[in-house]
Amino acid sequence: MNKKELEKLKNEVLKRELPKHIAITMDGNGRWAKKRFLPRTAGHREGVKTLRKIVEVCGDIGIKHLTVFAFSTENWKRPDGEVSYLLKLLREFLKKDLNTLHKNNVKINIWGNISEFDSGTREEIKKAIKKTEGNTKLQLNLALNYGGRSDIVKACKNISMKVKLGELDIEQINEDMFNSYLYSENQPEPELLIRTGGDYRLSNFLLYQSAYTELWFTDVYWPAFNEEIFYRAILDYYKVDRRFGDIQ
Ligand code: IPE
Ligand code: IPE
Ligand code: MG
Protein backbone atom coordinates (compact mmCIF):
# COMPACT_ATOMS: atom_id res chain seq x y z
CA MET A 1 0.00 0.00 0.00
CA ASN A 2 1.45 3.37 -0.95
CA LYS A 3 1.53 6.49 1.21
CA LYS A 4 -1.51 8.05 -0.41
CA GLU A 5 -3.65 4.95 0.07
CA LEU A 6 -2.52 4.68 3.68
CA GLU A 7 -3.44 8.31 4.27
CA LYS A 8 -6.88 7.61 2.80
CA LEU A 9 -7.36 4.66 5.14
CA LYS A 10 -6.28 6.78 8.10
CA ASN A 11 -8.82 9.45 7.16
CA GLU A 12 -11.53 6.78 7.09
CA VAL A 13 -10.50 5.80 10.62
CA LEU A 14 -10.60 9.42 11.77
CA LYS A 15 -14.12 10.00 10.44
CA ARG A 16 -15.71 8.15 13.32
CA GLU A 17 -15.40 8.14 17.09
CA LEU A 18 -12.21 6.23 17.83
CA PRO A 19 -12.15 3.45 20.37
CA LYS A 20 -10.74 4.92 23.58
CA HIS A 21 -8.87 1.80 24.51
CA ILE A 22 -7.27 -0.80 22.27
CA ALA A 23 -5.61 -3.95 23.62
CA ILE A 24 -3.22 -6.08 21.60
CA THR A 25 -1.94 -9.62 22.10
CA MET A 26 1.31 -9.39 20.21
CA ASP A 27 1.64 -13.01 19.17
CA GLY A 28 3.60 -14.83 16.48
CA ASN A 29 7.16 -13.56 16.92
CA GLY A 30 8.65 -17.05 17.12
CA ARG A 31 6.81 -18.35 14.06
CA TRP A 32 7.69 -15.23 12.10
CA ALA A 33 11.37 -15.99 12.80
CA LYS A 34 11.07 -19.71 12.13
CA LYS A 35 9.60 -19.06 8.70
CA ARG A 36 12.77 -17.12 7.91
CA PHE A 37 15.10 -19.76 9.42
CA LEU A 38 16.01 -17.32 12.17
CA PRO A 39 16.16 -17.88 15.93
CA ARG A 40 13.00 -17.01 17.87
CA THR A 41 14.86 -14.11 19.44
CA ALA A 42 15.09 -12.42 16.03
CA GLY A 43 11.30 -12.45 15.93
CA HIS A 44 11.09 -10.79 19.33
CA ARG A 45 13.60 -8.15 18.24
CA GLU A 46 11.56 -7.40 15.13
CA GLY A 47 8.39 -7.34 17.22
CA VAL A 48 9.69 -4.40 19.22
CA LYS A 49 9.86 -2.40 15.98
CA THR A 50 6.18 -3.11 15.35
CA LEU A 51 5.34 -2.06 18.89
CA ARG A 52 7.23 1.21 18.47
CA LYS A 53 5.35 1.93 15.27
CA ILE A 54 1.91 1.11 16.67
CA VAL A 55 2.48 3.27 19.75
CA GLU A 56 3.41 6.12 17.42
CA VAL A 57 0.29 5.56 15.31
CA CYS A 58 -1.94 5.49 18.40
CA GLY A 59 -0.51 8.81 19.58
CA ASP A 60 -0.87 10.25 16.13
CA ILE A 61 -4.52 9.36 15.59
CA GLY A 62 -5.58 10.03 19.17
CA ILE A 63 -6.10 6.66 20.84
CA LYS A 64 -6.03 7.39 24.57
CA HIS A 65 -5.26 3.93 26.00
CA LEU A 66 -3.18 1.14 24.49
CA THR A 67 -2.57 -2.10 26.37
CA VAL A 68 -0.08 -4.56 24.96
CA PHE A 69 0.44 -8.11 26.15
CA ALA A 70 4.21 -8.41 26.27
CA PHE A 71 4.84 -11.21 28.79
CA SER A 72 2.29 -13.50 30.40
CA THR A 73 2.39 -15.26 33.75
CA GLU A 74 2.65 -18.46 31.70
CA ASN A 75 5.60 -17.29 29.60
CA TRP A 76 8.00 -18.27 32.43
CA LYS A 77 7.61 -21.82 31.11
CA ARG A 78 9.83 -20.88 28.15
CA PRO A 79 13.55 -21.68 28.12
CA ASP A 80 15.61 -19.40 30.37
CA GLY A 81 17.48 -18.00 27.41
CA GLU A 82 14.29 -16.82 25.73
CA VAL A 83 12.90 -15.31 28.92
CA SER A 84 16.09 -13.39 29.60
CA TYR A 85 16.21 -12.20 26.01
CA LEU A 86 12.65 -10.89 26.29
CA LEU A 87 13.57 -9.01 29.46
CA LYS A 88 16.69 -7.65 27.80
CA LEU A 89 14.56 -6.34 24.93
CA LEU A 90 12.22 -4.75 27.44
CA ARG A 91 15.09 -2.98 29.19
CA GLU A 92 16.44 -1.80 25.84
CA PHE A 93 13.03 -0.54 24.76
CA LEU A 94 12.54 1.37 28.01
CA LYS A 95 16.02 2.87 27.75
CA LYS A 96 16.07 3.73 24.07
CA ASP A 97 12.49 4.88 23.66
CA LEU A 98 11.90 6.63 26.95
CA ASN A 99 12.81 10.13 25.79
CA THR A 100 10.72 9.85 22.65
CA LEU A 101 7.77 8.42 24.56
CA HIS A 102 8.06 11.20 27.11
CA LYS A 103 8.33 13.85 24.41
CA ASN A 104 5.18 12.42 22.84
CA ASN A 105 3.34 12.76 26.15
CA VAL A 106 2.98 8.98 26.64
CA LYS A 107 2.40 7.69 30.15
CA ILE A 108 3.82 4.26 30.82
CA ASN A 109 1.92 1.96 33.18
CA ILE A 110 2.77 -1.61 34.03
CA TRP A 111 0.04 -4.22 34.43
CA GLY A 112 1.46 -7.29 36.11
CA ASN A 113 3.65 -8.40 38.96
CA ILE A 114 7.08 -6.95 38.31
CA SER A 115 8.44 -8.03 41.69
CA GLU A 116 9.35 -11.34 40.04
CA PHE A 117 11.70 -9.60 37.61
CA ASP A 118 15.41 -9.06 38.24
CA SER A 119 16.47 -5.80 39.89
CA GLY A 120 17.97 -4.34 36.68
CA THR A 121 14.69 -4.74 34.83
CA ARG A 122 12.70 -3.39 37.77
CA GLU A 123 14.94 -0.32 37.85
CA GLU A 124 14.32 0.49 34.18
CA ILE A 125 10.60 0.00 34.68
CA LYS A 126 10.52 2.29 37.71
CA LYS A 127 12.48 4.97 35.87
CA ALA A 128 10.07 4.86 32.93
CA ILE A 129 7.01 5.07 35.18
CA LYS A 130 8.48 7.95 37.17
CA LYS A 131 9.58 9.96 34.15
CA THR A 132 6.25 9.67 32.36
CA GLU A 133 3.85 9.80 35.32
CA GLY A 134 2.53 13.26 34.48
CA ASN A 135 1.91 12.54 30.80
CA THR A 136 -1.60 12.69 29.46
CA LYS A 137 -1.85 12.00 25.74
CA LEU A 138 -1.64 8.23 25.57
CA GLN A 139 -1.62 5.71 28.38
CA LEU A 140 0.63 2.89 27.30
CA ASN A 141 -0.08 -0.12 29.50
CA LEU A 142 2.61 -2.76 29.23
CA ALA A 143 1.21 -6.09 30.42
CA LEU A 144 4.28 -7.72 31.91
CA ASN A 145 4.12 -10.89 33.94
CA TYR A 146 0.39 -10.32 33.54
CA GLY A 147 -2.36 -12.90 33.84
CA GLY A 148 -6.07 -12.18 33.91
CA ARG A 149 -6.57 -14.72 36.66
CA SER A 150 -3.84 -13.32 38.87
CA ASP A 151 -5.23 -9.82 38.23
CA ILE A 152 -8.60 -10.97 39.62
CA VAL A 153 -7.08 -12.92 42.51
CA LYS A 154 -4.92 -9.92 43.48
CA ALA A 155 -8.02 -7.72 43.53
CA CYS A 156 -9.85 -10.26 45.74
CA LYS A 157 -6.95 -10.40 48.17
CA ASN A 158 -6.68 -6.62 48.45
CA ILE A 159 -10.41 -6.23 48.92
CA SER A 160 -10.47 -9.02 51.53
CA MET A 161 -7.67 -7.32 53.40
CA LYS A 162 -9.67 -4.10 53.60
CA VAL A 163 -12.71 -5.99 54.82
CA LYS A 164 -10.60 -7.76 57.41
CA LEU A 165 -9.18 -4.45 58.64
CA GLY A 166 -12.69 -3.06 58.89
CA GLU A 167 -12.00 -0.42 56.22
CA LEU A 168 -14.59 -1.80 53.85
CA ASP A 169 -18.00 -3.30 54.22
CA ILE A 170 -18.90 -6.37 52.15
CA GLU A 171 -21.99 -4.51 50.97
CA GLN A 172 -19.73 -1.92 49.33
CA ILE A 173 -18.23 -4.48 46.98
CA ASN A 174 -19.65 -4.07 43.51
CA GLU A 175 -18.47 -4.35 39.92
CA ASP A 176 -17.24 -0.77 39.66
CA MET A 177 -15.22 -0.87 42.84
CA PHE A 178 -13.88 -4.32 41.95
CA ASN A 179 -12.70 -2.81 38.68
CA SER A 180 -10.69 -0.21 40.54
CA TYR A 181 -8.68 -2.97 42.26
CA LEU A 182 -7.51 -4.45 38.98
CA TYR A 183 -4.31 -3.37 37.25
CA SER A 184 -6.50 -1.37 34.86
CA GLU A 185 -7.68 0.71 37.84
CA ASN A 186 -9.99 3.34 36.46
CA GLN A 187 -9.03 3.15 32.81
CA PRO A 188 -11.94 2.37 30.47
CA GLU A 189 -12.41 -1.20 29.33
CA PRO A 190 -10.96 -1.93 25.91
CA GLU A 191 -13.51 -1.63 23.13
CA LEU A 192 -11.25 -3.59 20.81
CA LEU A 193 -8.80 -6.44 21.36
CA ILE A 194 -6.53 -7.36 18.48
CA ARG A 195 -4.67 -10.67 18.46
CA THR A 196 -2.04 -11.36 15.83
CA GLY A 197 -0.51 -14.75 15.03
CA GLY A 198 -3.57 -16.72 13.96
CA ASP A 199 -4.81 -18.19 17.25
CA TYR A 200 -8.30 -17.53 18.56
CA ARG A 201 -7.94 -17.41 22.31
CA LEU A 202 -7.44 -15.00 25.18
CA SER A 203 -4.41 -16.75 26.70
CA ASN A 204 -5.32 -15.30 30.10
CA PHE A 205 -5.35 -11.67 28.96
CA LEU A 206 -7.81 -9.16 30.47
CA LEU A 207 -10.38 -11.71 31.61
CA TYR A 208 -12.45 -9.27 33.65
CA GLN A 209 -11.94 -6.20 31.49
CA SER A 210 -12.82 -7.84 28.17
CA ALA A 211 -16.37 -8.91 29.06
CA TYR A 212 -17.78 -6.80 26.22
CA THR A 213 -14.70 -6.17 24.13
CA GLU A 214 -14.84 -6.74 20.38
CA LEU A 215 -12.28 -9.37 19.43
CA TRP A 216 -10.35 -9.05 16.17
CA PHE A 217 -7.96 -11.71 14.95
CA THR A 218 -5.43 -11.81 12.16
CA ASP A 219 -3.13 -14.55 10.91
CA VAL A 220 -0.37 -11.98 10.45
CA TYR A 221 2.53 -12.50 12.84
CA TRP A 222 3.28 -9.56 15.13
CA PRO A 223 6.59 -8.56 13.45
CA ALA A 224 4.70 -8.26 10.15
CA PHE A 225 1.77 -6.33 11.62
CA ASN A 226 1.62 -2.71 10.49
CA GLU A 227 -0.26 0.56 10.41
CA GLU A 228 -2.49 -0.56 7.54
CA ILE A 229 -3.69 -3.72 9.30
CA PHE A 230 -4.20 -1.70 12.47
CA TYR A 231 -6.49 0.70 10.62
CA ARG A 232 -8.37 -2.23 9.10
CA ALA A 233 -9.02 -3.61 12.57
CA ILE A 234 -10.46 -0.26 13.68
CA LEU A 235 -12.59 0.02 10.53
CA ASP A 236 -13.98 -3.48 11.18
CA TYR A 237 -14.71 -2.46 14.75
CA TYR A 238 -16.81 0.45 13.43
CA LYS A 239 -18.98 -2.00 11.52
CA VAL A 240 -19.91 -3.99 14.61
CA ASP A 241 -23.27 -3.50 16.22
CA ARG A 242 -22.50 -3.36 19.95
CA ARG A 243 -25.66 -4.31 21.81
CA PHE A 244 -24.36 -4.97 25.34
CA GLY A 245 -27.19 -7.40 25.91
CA ASP A 246 -29.84 -4.96 24.80
CA ILE A 247 -31.91 -5.23 21.62
CA GLN A 248 -31.40 -2.92 18.60
C1 IPE B 1 4.71 -13.39 21.23
O1 IPE B 1 5.29 -14.23 20.30
C2 IPE B 1 5.69 -12.85 22.22
C3 IPE B 1 5.56 -13.39 23.57
C4 IPE B 1 4.70 -14.29 23.96
C5 IPE B 1 6.46 -12.89 24.56
P1 IPE B 1 5.60 -15.75 20.60
O2 IPE B 1 6.97 -15.83 21.19
O3 IPE B 1 4.53 -16.36 21.40
O4 IPE B 1 5.63 -16.34 19.13
P2 IPE B 1 4.95 -17.68 18.66
O5 IPE B 1 3.51 -17.61 19.06
O6 IPE B 1 5.67 -18.79 19.32
O7 IPE B 1 5.11 -17.66 17.19
C1 IPE C 1 0.18 -14.68 24.55
O1 IPE C 1 0.97 -15.38 23.69
C2 IPE C 1 1.05 -13.86 25.47
C3 IPE C 1 1.75 -12.76 24.85
C4 IPE C 1 1.61 -12.33 23.63
C5 IPE C 1 2.66 -12.07 25.71
P1 IPE C 1 1.44 -16.87 23.98
O2 IPE C 1 2.22 -17.30 22.80
O3 IPE C 1 2.11 -16.95 25.29
O4 IPE C 1 0.06 -17.65 24.07
P2 IPE C 1 -0.30 -19.16 23.80
O5 IPE C 1 0.71 -19.98 24.53
O6 IPE C 1 -0.23 -19.35 22.32
O7 IPE C 1 -1.69 -19.31 24.31
MG1 MG D 1 2.81 -17.28 20.95
Tab-separated table of C-alpha atoms and ligand atoms in Angstrom:
chain	number	residue	atom	x	y	z
A	1	MET	CA	0.000	0.000	0.000
A	2	ASN	CA	1.454	3.372	-0.955
A	3	LYS	CA	1.525	6.490	1.206
A	4	LYS	CA	-1.506	8.052	-0.412
A	5	GLU	CA	-3.648	4.953	0.069
A	6	LEU	CA	-2.518	4.684	3.683
A	7	GLU	CA	-3.438	8.310	4.272
A	8	LYS	CA	-6.884	7.609	2.799
A	9	LEU	CA	-7.356	4.658	5.135
A	10	LYS	CA	-6.284	6.778	8.102
A	11	ASN	CA	-8.818	9.447	7.158
A	12	GLU	CA	-11.529	6.780	7.090
A	13	VAL	CA	-10.504	5.801	10.618
A	14	LEU	CA	-10.601	9.417	11.771
A	15	LYS	CA	-14.117	9.995	10.437
A	16	ARG	CA	-15.707	8.148	13.323
A	17	GLU	CA	-15.400	8.138	17.091
A	18	LEU	CA	-12.208	6.232	17.828
A	19	PRO	CA	-12.148	3.451	20.374
A	20	LYS	CA	-10.745	4.919	23.579
A	21	HIS	CA	-8.873	1.799	24.509
A	22	ILE	CA	-7.275	-0.805	22.269
A	23	ALA	CA	-5.611	-3.946	23.618
A	24	ILE	CA	-3.218	-6.081	21.600
A	25	THR	CA	-1.942	-9.618	22.102
A	26	MET	CA	1.314	-9.389	20.206
A	27	ASP	CA	1.639	-13.010	19.166
A	28	GLY	CA	3.599	-14.830	16.480
A	29	ASN	CA	7.160	-13.561	16.922
A	30	GLY	CA	8.650	-17.047	17.118
A	31	ARG	CA	6.809	-18.354	14.061
A	32	TRP	CA	7.691	-15.234	12.102
A	33	ALA	CA	11.366	-15.991	12.796
A	34	LYS	CA	11.067	-19.709	12.125
A	35	LYS	CA	9.605	-19.057	8.697
A	36	ARG	CA	12.770	-17.123	7.914
A	37	PHE	CA	15.098	-19.763	9.419
A	38	LEU	CA	16.014	-17.324	12.166
A	39	PRO	CA	16.164	-17.883	15.933
A	40	ARG	CA	12.998	-17.013	17.866
A	41	THR	CA	14.863	-14.109	19.445
A	42	ALA	CA	15.094	-12.424	16.033
A	43	GLY	CA	11.296	-12.448	15.934
A	44	HIS	CA	11.090	-10.789	19.334
A	45	ARG	CA	13.599	-8.152	18.240
A	46	GLU	CA	11.558	-7.402	15.126
A	47	GLY	CA	8.393	-7.343	17.219
A	48	VAL	CA	9.695	-4.402	19.216
A	49	LYS	CA	9.859	-2.401	15.977
A	50	THR	CA	6.180	-3.109	15.355
A	51	LEU	CA	5.337	-2.057	18.894
A	52	ARG	CA	7.231	1.213	18.474
A	53	LYS	CA	5.347	1.930	15.268
A	54	ILE	CA	1.906	1.114	16.666
A	55	VAL	CA	2.482	3.272	19.752
A	56	GLU	CA	3.415	6.116	17.425
A	57	VAL	CA	0.292	5.559	15.310
A	58	CYS	CA	-1.936	5.495	18.398
A	59	GLY	CA	-0.511	8.805	19.583
A	60	ASP	CA	-0.871	10.254	16.126
A	61	ILE	CA	-4.523	9.365	15.588
A	62	GLY	CA	-5.577	10.029	19.170
A	63	ILE	CA	-6.100	6.658	20.837
A	64	LYS	CA	-6.026	7.386	24.571
A	65	HIS	CA	-5.264	3.925	25.996
A	66	LEU	CA	-3.184	1.137	24.491
A	67	THR	CA	-2.573	-2.096	26.369
A	68	VAL	CA	-0.084	-4.557	24.959
A	69	PHE	CA	0.441	-8.106	26.152
A	70	ALA	CA	4.213	-8.414	26.269
A	71	PHE	CA	4.837	-11.208	28.792
A	72	SER	CA	2.288	-13.499	30.400
A	73	THR	CA	2.392	-15.259	33.754
A	74	GLU	CA	2.648	-18.456	31.700
A	75	ASN	CA	5.598	-17.290	29.601
A	76	TRP	CA	8.002	-18.267	32.433
A	77	LYS	CA	7.612	-21.815	31.106
A	78	ARG	CA	9.833	-20.881	28.150
A	79	PRO	CA	13.552	-21.682	28.120
A	80	ASP	CA	15.608	-19.402	30.373
A	81	GLY	CA	17.478	-18.001	27.406
A	82	GLU	CA	14.292	-16.821	25.726
A	83	VAL	CA	12.903	-15.310	28.921
A	84	SER	CA	16.093	-13.392	29.599
A	85	TYR	CA	16.206	-12.201	26.005
A	86	LEU	CA	12.648	-10.887	26.292
A	87	LEU	CA	13.574	-9.011	29.462
A	88	LYS	CA	16.690	-7.651	27.801
A	89	LEU	CA	14.563	-6.339	24.929
A	90	LEU	CA	12.218	-4.754	27.445
A	91	ARG	CA	15.088	-2.976	29.192
A	92	GLU	CA	16.440	-1.804	25.839
A	93	PHE	CA	13.025	-0.541	24.765
A	94	LEU	CA	12.540	1.374	28.006
A	95	LYS	CA	16.023	2.866	27.750
A	96	LYS	CA	16.074	3.731	24.068
A	97	ASP	CA	12.491	4.880	23.659
A	98	LEU	CA	11.902	6.630	26.954
A	99	ASN	CA	12.806	10.134	25.790
A	100	THR	CA	10.717	9.851	22.649
A	101	LEU	CA	7.772	8.423	24.563
A	102	HIS	CA	8.064	11.197	27.108
A	103	LYS	CA	8.326	13.845	24.409
A	104	ASN	CA	5.179	12.417	22.836
A	105	ASN	CA	3.344	12.760	26.153
A	106	VAL	CA	2.981	8.984	26.637
A	107	LYS	CA	2.400	7.691	30.151
A	108	ILE	CA	3.823	4.257	30.825
A	109	ASN	CA	1.925	1.955	33.177
A	110	ILE	CA	2.766	-1.613	34.027
A	111	TRP	CA	0.045	-4.216	34.434
A	112	GLY	CA	1.456	-7.286	36.113
A	113	ASN	CA	3.649	-8.404	38.960
A	114	ILE	CA	7.075	-6.947	38.312
A	115	SER	CA	8.439	-8.034	41.691
A	116	GLU	CA	9.348	-11.336	40.042
A	117	PHE	CA	11.699	-9.601	37.612
A	118	ASP	CA	15.411	-9.056	38.242
A	119	SER	CA	16.467	-5.803	39.888
A	120	GLY	CA	17.970	-4.343	36.684
A	121	THR	CA	14.686	-4.738	34.828
A	122	ARG	CA	12.700	-3.394	37.770
A	123	GLU	CA	14.943	-0.317	37.851
A	124	GLU	CA	14.324	0.489	34.185
A	125	ILE	CA	10.595	-0.003	34.685
A	126	LYS	CA	10.519	2.286	37.710
A	127	LYS	CA	12.483	4.968	35.868
A	128	ALA	CA	10.068	4.860	32.933
A	129	ILE	CA	7.011	5.069	35.182
A	130	LYS	CA	8.481	7.955	37.166
A	131	LYS	CA	9.579	9.962	34.147
A	132	THR	CA	6.248	9.669	32.358
A	133	GLU	CA	3.848	9.798	35.319
A	134	GLY	CA	2.531	13.261	34.485
A	135	ASN	CA	1.907	12.544	30.801
A	136	THR	CA	-1.600	12.689	29.464
A	137	LYS	CA	-1.847	11.998	25.742
A	138	LEU	CA	-1.641	8.230	25.572
A	139	GLN	CA	-1.624	5.708	28.384
A	140	LEU	CA	0.631	2.885	27.303
A	141	ASN	CA	-0.081	-0.119	29.495
A	142	LEU	CA	2.613	-2.763	29.231
A	143	ALA	CA	1.208	-6.088	30.422
A	144	LEU	CA	4.285	-7.722	31.906
A	145	ASN	CA	4.116	-10.888	33.942
A	146	TYR	CA	0.394	-10.322	33.544
A	147	GLY	CA	-2.362	-12.896	33.840
A	148	GLY	CA	-6.068	-12.183	33.911
A	149	ARG	CA	-6.566	-14.721	36.656
A	150	SER	CA	-3.840	-13.323	38.869
A	151	ASP	CA	-5.231	-9.824	38.225
A	152	ILE	CA	-8.602	-10.974	39.617
A	153	VAL	CA	-7.075	-12.923	42.513
A	154	LYS	CA	-4.918	-9.922	43.481
A	155	ALA	CA	-8.022	-7.718	43.531
A	156	CYS	CA	-9.845	-10.261	45.738
A	157	LYS	CA	-6.949	-10.403	48.167
A	158	ASN	CA	-6.684	-6.621	48.454
A	159	ILE	CA	-10.411	-6.229	48.918
A	160	SER	CA	-10.474	-9.019	51.530
A	161	MET	CA	-7.673	-7.320	53.404
A	162	LYS	CA	-9.674	-4.095	53.597
A	163	VAL	CA	-12.714	-5.991	54.818
A	164	LYS	CA	-10.605	-7.757	57.414
A	165	LEU	CA	-9.180	-4.447	58.643
A	166	GLY	CA	-12.690	-3.056	58.889
A	167	GLU	CA	-12.002	-0.424	56.220
A	168	LEU	CA	-14.591	-1.800	53.855
A	169	ASP	CA	-18.000	-3.300	54.223
A	170	ILE	CA	-18.904	-6.370	52.154
A	171	GLU	CA	-21.990	-4.509	50.973
A	172	GLN	CA	-19.731	-1.915	49.332
A	173	ILE	CA	-18.229	-4.477	46.982
A	174	ASN	CA	-19.654	-4.065	43.514
A	175	GLU	CA	-18.474	-4.345	39.920
A	176	ASP	CA	-17.238	-0.771	39.659
A	177	MET	CA	-15.222	-0.867	42.839
A	178	PHE	CA	-13.883	-4.315	41.947
A	179	ASN	CA	-12.701	-2.812	38.677
A	180	SER	CA	-10.693	-0.214	40.536
A	181	TYR	CA	-8.681	-2.968	42.260
A	182	LEU	CA	-7.507	-4.452	38.978
A	183	TYR	CA	-4.310	-3.367	37.252
A	184	SER	CA	-6.497	-1.373	34.859
A	185	GLU	CA	-7.678	0.707	37.840
A	186	ASN	CA	-9.989	3.336	36.464
A	187	GLN	CA	-9.031	3.150	32.813
A	188	PRO	CA	-11.939	2.373	30.471
A	189	GLU	CA	-12.413	-1.204	29.332
A	190	PRO	CA	-10.961	-1.930	25.906
A	191	GLU	CA	-13.515	-1.632	23.131
A	192	LEU	CA	-11.247	-3.585	20.813
A	193	LEU	CA	-8.798	-6.440	21.358
A	194	ILE	CA	-6.530	-7.359	18.478
A	195	ARG	CA	-4.667	-10.670	18.460
A	196	THR	CA	-2.038	-11.363	15.834
A	197	GLY	CA	-0.508	-14.751	15.034
A	198	GLY	CA	-3.571	-16.717	13.961
A	199	ASP	CA	-4.815	-18.187	17.247
A	200	TYR	CA	-8.299	-17.535	18.563
A	201	ARG	CA	-7.936	-17.408	22.314
A	202	LEU	CA	-7.441	-15.002	25.177
A	203	SER	CA	-4.409	-16.753	26.702
A	204	ASN	CA	-5.319	-15.297	30.104
A	205	PHE	CA	-5.349	-11.665	28.962
A	206	LEU	CA	-7.808	-9.160	30.472
A	207	LEU	CA	-10.383	-11.712	31.606
A	208	TYR	CA	-12.454	-9.275	33.652
A	209	GLN	CA	-11.942	-6.201	31.489
A	210	SER	CA	-12.824	-7.836	28.174
A	211	ALA	CA	-16.369	-8.909	29.065
A	212	TYR	CA	-17.779	-6.801	26.221
A	213	THR	CA	-14.696	-6.174	24.133
A	214	GLU	CA	-14.842	-6.738	20.381
A	215	LEU	CA	-12.276	-9.372	19.432
A	216	TRP	CA	-10.355	-9.048	16.174
A	217	PHE	CA	-7.957	-11.709	14.955
A	218	THR	CA	-5.430	-11.812	12.165
A	219	ASP	CA	-3.126	-14.549	10.912
A	220	VAL	CA	-0.370	-11.984	10.452
A	221	TYR	CA	2.528	-12.497	12.839
A	222	TRP	CA	3.278	-9.562	15.126
A	223	PRO	CA	6.589	-8.564	13.454
A	224	ALA	CA	4.698	-8.260	10.147
A	225	PHE	CA	1.770	-6.331	11.622
A	226	ASN	CA	1.617	-2.712	10.491
A	227	GLU	CA	-0.261	0.557	10.405
A	228	GLU	CA	-2.494	-0.562	7.539
A	229	ILE	CA	-3.687	-3.716	9.305
A	230	PHE	CA	-4.205	-1.703	12.474
A	231	TYR	CA	-6.490	0.704	10.616
A	232	ARG	CA	-8.373	-2.230	9.097
A	233	ALA	CA	-9.024	-3.614	12.568
A	234	ILE	CA	-10.463	-0.264	13.676
A	235	LEU	CA	-12.594	0.020	10.526
A	236	ASP	CA	-13.982	-3.480	11.177
A	237	TYR	CA	-14.711	-2.456	14.745
A	238	TYR	CA	-16.809	0.448	13.432
A	239	LYS	CA	-18.983	-1.999	11.523
A	240	VAL	CA	-19.909	-3.989	14.610
A	241	ASP	CA	-23.266	-3.497	16.220
A	242	ARG	CA	-22.502	-3.362	19.948
A	243	ARG	CA	-25.658	-4.307	21.809
A	244	PHE	CA	-24.360	-4.969	25.338
A	245	GLY	CA	-27.186	-7.399	25.908
A	246	ASP	CA	-29.839	-4.955	24.801
A	247	ILE	CA	-31.912	-5.231	21.620
A	248	GLN	CA	-31.404	-2.921	18.603
B	1	IPE	C1	4.714	-13.395	21.226
B	1	IPE	O1	5.292	-14.231	20.296
B	1	IPE	C2	5.691	-12.852	22.217
B	1	IPE	C3	5.557	-13.394	23.569
B	1	IPE	C4	4.700	-14.285	23.964
B	1	IPE	C5	6.463	-12.889	24.555
B	1	IPE	P1	5.605	-15.749	20.601
B	1	IPE	O2	6.968	-15.828	21.195
B	1	IPE	O3	4.534	-16.362	21.398
B	1	IPE	O4	5.630	-16.343	19.133
B	1	IPE	P2	4.949	-17.678	18.658
B	1	IPE	O5	3.510	-17.610	19.059
B	1	IPE	O6	5.669	-18.785	19.325
B	1	IPE	O7	5.110	-17.665	17.185
B	2	IPE	C1	0.184	-14.683	24.555
B	2	IPE	O1	0.969	-15.383	23.689
B	2	IPE	C2	1.051	-13.862	25.474
B	2	IPE	C3	1.749	-12.760	24.850
B	2	IPE	C4	1.614	-12.332	23.629
B	2	IPE	C5	2.659	-12.069	25.713
B	2	IPE	P1	1.435	-16.874	23.981
B	2	IPE	O2	2.220	-17.299	22.804
B	2	IPE	O3	2.108	-16.953	25.292
B	2	IPE	O4	0.056	-17.646	24.075
B	2	IPE	P2	-0.303	-19.156	23.801
B	2	IPE	O5	0.714	-19.980	24.526
B	2	IPE	O6	-0.233	-19.354	22.324
B	2	IPE	O7	-1.689	-19.314	24.312
B	3	MG	MG	2.805	-17.277	20.948
